[in-house]
């Protein structure tokens, strides 16, 4: 492996997705065992991702990876967006029900949705690189499938006949917003490492 990067997340499902994608780049991933003690703001995915990563870099003195993501429904003005994980208290399934409820009155053309993700790797010297990814699709009427997490059971990507939760982890990872964001940040990270810049 080229390098080990500490992943600043407490979400095991996300960690596994990120680790699989990083493995393809020869980068080993380790989950941070310190609780990321930052309170995400409502500024942007990038800001939140950077906060998570830089917290771990500051605490452990190592390169760290942070990611922030959400789902946006244009017909609801981009809701829930940056507050996707917590727009109501409860479980993922509670939030799926709440989102479906708010979309009950919407016709098929208003059921479009976009997953967005931003990934950031922070360095000890204060520099950072970032990458962004999207996955477009639609929200269906009721949940289907058992895999994945979050809104996977209610989201069908464009060109697909199944929800993300009905796909294998590999199938999801091949198309996901997170994959695109992770790949974009890793391209920059690997270039940075290969440049041999003294980053201390
Ligand atoms: P974060 O941990 O603050 O980045 O929260 C992101 C939230 O967006 C998650 O808890 C999910 O609700 C949602 N989300 C982000 N990516 C995905 C995904 O790949 N599948 C399903 N839900 C996702």
PDB file of C-alpha atoms and ligand atoms in Angstrom, residues 14 40 52 67-70 84-85 115 149-152 172 177-178, ligand 1:
ATOM      1  CA  UNK A  14     -19.604   4.825   4.914  1.00  0.00           C
ATOM      2  CA  UNK A  40     -21.156  20.163  11.501  1.00  0.00           C
ATOM      3  CA  UNK A  52     -13.999  16.437  10.210  1.00  0.00           C
ATOM      4  CA  UNK A  67     -16.443  13.315   3.858  1.00  0.00           C
ATOM      5  CA  UNK A  68     -19.796  14.983   3.971  1.00  0.00           C
ATOM      6  CA  UNK A  69     -22.778  14.107   1.864  1.00  0.00           C
ATOM      7  CA  UNK A  70     -26.490  14.451   1.533  1.00  0.00           C
ATOM      8  CA  UNK A  84     -29.868  14.906   5.497  1.00  0.00           C
ATOM      9  CA  UNK A  85     -28.523  12.929   8.456  1.00  0.00           C
ATOM     10  CA  UNK A 115     -26.918  12.649  -3.926  1.00  0.00           C
ATOM     11  CA  UNK A 149     -27.774   2.906   4.557  1.00  0.00           C
ATOM     12  CA  UNK A 150     -29.558   6.239   4.721  1.00  0.00           C
ATOM     13  CA  UNK A 151     -31.751   6.983   1.726  1.00  0.00           C
ATOM     14  CA  UNK A 152     -30.553   3.981  -0.319  1.00  0.00           C
ATOM     15  CA  UNK A 172     -23.428   0.858  -5.611  1.00  0.00           C
ATOM     16  CA  UNK A 177     -21.515  10.113  -5.524  1.00  0.00           C
ATOM     17  CA  UNK A 178     -19.077   9.010  -2.806  1.00  0.00           C
TER      18      UNK A 178
HETATM   19  P1  LIG B   1     -23.104  12.948   6.998  1.00  0.00           P
HETATM   20  O1  LIG B   1     -22.632  11.759   7.748  1.00  0.00           O
HETATM   21  O2  LIG B   1     -23.325  14.154   7.803  1.00  0.00           O
HETATM   22  O3  LIG B   1     -22.281  13.204   5.773  1.00  0.00           O
HETATM   23  O4  LIG B   1     -24.555  12.562   6.533  1.00  0.00           O
HETATM   24  C1  LIG B   1     -24.872  12.216   5.268  1.00  0.00           C
HETATM   25  C2  LIG B   1     -26.302  11.720   5.271  1.00  0.00           C
HETATM   26  O5  LIG B   1     -26.760  11.803   3.927  1.00  0.00           O
HETATM   27  C3  LIG B   1     -26.380  10.247   5.651  1.00  0.00           C
HETATM   28  O6  LIG B   1     -26.641  10.020   6.987  1.00  0.00           O
HETATM   29  C4  LIG B   1     -27.534   9.784   4.796  1.00  0.00           C
HETATM   30  O7  LIG B   1     -28.727  10.146   5.425  1.00  0.00           O
HETATM   31  C5  LIG B   1     -27.375  10.625   3.547  1.00  0.00           C
HETATM   32  N1  LIG B   1     -26.499   9.918   2.592  1.00  0.00           N
HETATM   33  C6  LIG B   1     -25.265  10.292   2.170  1.00  0.00           C
HETATM   34  N2  LIG B   1     -24.752   9.402   1.323  1.00  0.00           N
HETATM   35  C7  LIG B   1     -25.664   8.423   1.214  1.00  0.00           C
HETATM   36  C8  LIG B   1     -25.688   7.200   0.479  1.00  0.00           C
HETATM   37  O8  LIG B   1     -24.757   6.790  -0.218  1.00  0.00           O
HETATM   38  N3  LIG B   1     -26.818   6.475   0.613  1.00  0.00           N
HETATM   39  C9  LIG B   1     -27.869   6.867   1.377  1.00  0.00           C
HETATM   40  N4  LIG B   1     -27.877   7.960   2.105  1.00  0.00           N
HETATM   41  C10 LIG B   1     -26.779   8.756   2.023  1.00  0.00           C
END
